[in-house]
Every structure is written in C-alpha cells, then in structure tokens.
Amino acid sequence: MSLTTQKAKQISIVEFLLAKGYKYSFTKKGEYWYVSPFRVEKDPSFAVKEGAGTHGEDLWDDFGAGTGGSIIDLVMEMENLSVRGALSYLSDFYSMKNIPFTSKKPQNTSLFDSTKESSIKNIVVRPLNHFVLLQYLQKRGIRETTAKKYLKLIWY
C-alpha cells in the first residue's frame, strides 16, 4: 500500500509509539511526555503534542537533543531513513502489525473559517512591505524574497 506524506501525518504519534512499545510517563497541558526513544534517560524529555501542526498533525519535541517534527521526522530519526523510506516503513509497519491507520480528521486551519462569524472587521490583505517587519525578518535570517513569497501583511 502506498502512503502519502499527508496521510502519514494523520497517524497518531502516541498510538505509533505505543505500538512500538513506548508508553508515556505523564501528560501535562495536553502533551504526552516520554523518556526519549533515542537515548537512556531517567527524566522524560520527549513530548508529543496532538494536533499541534499547521494541518492538525501531531508533533514531537526531543528537548534533550533539540530535535522534533512530524511522525515522518520521528521515523526518519528512529530508523535512520529518508522521507521515502519512512513512508514505506510506516506502511509496512501498519500492514505487518495488522493495525488500521488511525487517521485523524484534518482540522480546518483557515484563519477565516466560513462556518463561524468572525469578530474581526475591516480586513485588508497587502503584500509584505512594512520596513519594521522586513527588518525583523532580516535579523531572524529570513531573506526578503522568501518572506514576501510566503507572508502577507494583514491590517484589521
């Protein structure tokens, strides 16, 4: 079975880790805390936040190593694989274990959800051209051309 990146990111990291034999130590503020699957440690430093990604995917952070990401990044790190290898691994893993993909319903991440009445009025979307914002982005190491490609200035 072929697994797309988008479909893979809907797999629950908590359920994946459980199927791999990792149980969380505790939950705190909606995060599941584990001892890191990458090293031996006494105190949990590995957290999973369900639905924290921009498209509702689960994200993980290994605070002890300063790494993190989606389930694909996790499999790449755990199994030393490429993205394609991680997708193949996930597909095989769920097929061999006969576990159904626990696909979560993607969350609507639109700023302006059409089913809700917005309290924000007089919205104006313009190209990013405010010099203070451009200065800030430059200090953060983000090129102006890249910023203008992905960001807009919203006035309300």
mmCIF file of N, CA and C in Angstrom, residues 24-28 31-34 44:
data_model
loop_
_atom_site.group_PDB
_atom_site.id
_atom_site.type_symbol
_atom_site.label_atom_id
_atom_site.label_comp_id
_atom_site.label_asym_id
_atom_site.label_seq_id
_atom_site.Cartn_x
_atom_site.Cartn_y
_atom_site.Cartn_z
ATOM 1 N N TYR A 24 3.919 6.563 27.527
ATOM 2 C CA TYR A 24 4.218 7.883 28.071
ATOM 3 C C TYR A 24 4.289 7.824 29.594
ATOM 4 N N SER A 25 5.107 8.714 30.154
ATOM 5 C CA SER A 25 5.302 8.768 31.607
ATOM 6 C C SER A 25 4.203 9.566 32.282
ATOM 7 N N PHE A 26 3.806 10.672 31.648
ATOM 8 C CA PHE A 26 2.741 11.510 32.184
ATOM 9 C C PHE A 26 2.255 12.455 31.097
ATOM 10 N N THR A 27 1.125 13.103 31.359
ATOM 11 C CA THR A 27 0.631 14.152 30.468
ATOM 12 C C THR A 27 0.631 15.465 31.236
ATOM 13 N N LYS A 28 0.888 16.536 30.513
ATOM 14 C CA LYS A 28 0.911 17.860 31.122
ATOM 15 C C LYS A 28 0.533 18.875 30.051
ATOM 16 N N GLU A 31 0.185 17.589 26.544
ATOM 17 C CA GLU A 31 1.347 16.949 25.940
ATOM 18 C C GLU A 31 1.610 15.606 26.621
ATOM 19 N N TYR A 32 2.020 14.640 25.833
ATOM 20 C CA TYR A 32 2.399 13.329 26.346
ATOM 21 C C TYR A 32 3.920 13.325 26.489
ATOM 22 N N TRP A 33 4.407 13.023 27.678
ATOM 23 C CA TRP A 33 5.837 13.055 27.965
ATOM 24 C C TRP A 33 6.387 11.639 28.090
ATOM 25 N N TYR A 34 7.502 11.395 27.406
ATOM 26 C CA TYR A 34 8.165 10.092 27.364
ATOM 27 C C TYR A 34 9.639 10.260 27.737
ATOM 28 N N PRO A 44 11.749 12.172 31.743
ATOM 29 C CA PRO A 44 11.215 12.371 30.391
ATOM 30 C C PRO A 44 11.586 13.738 29.820
#
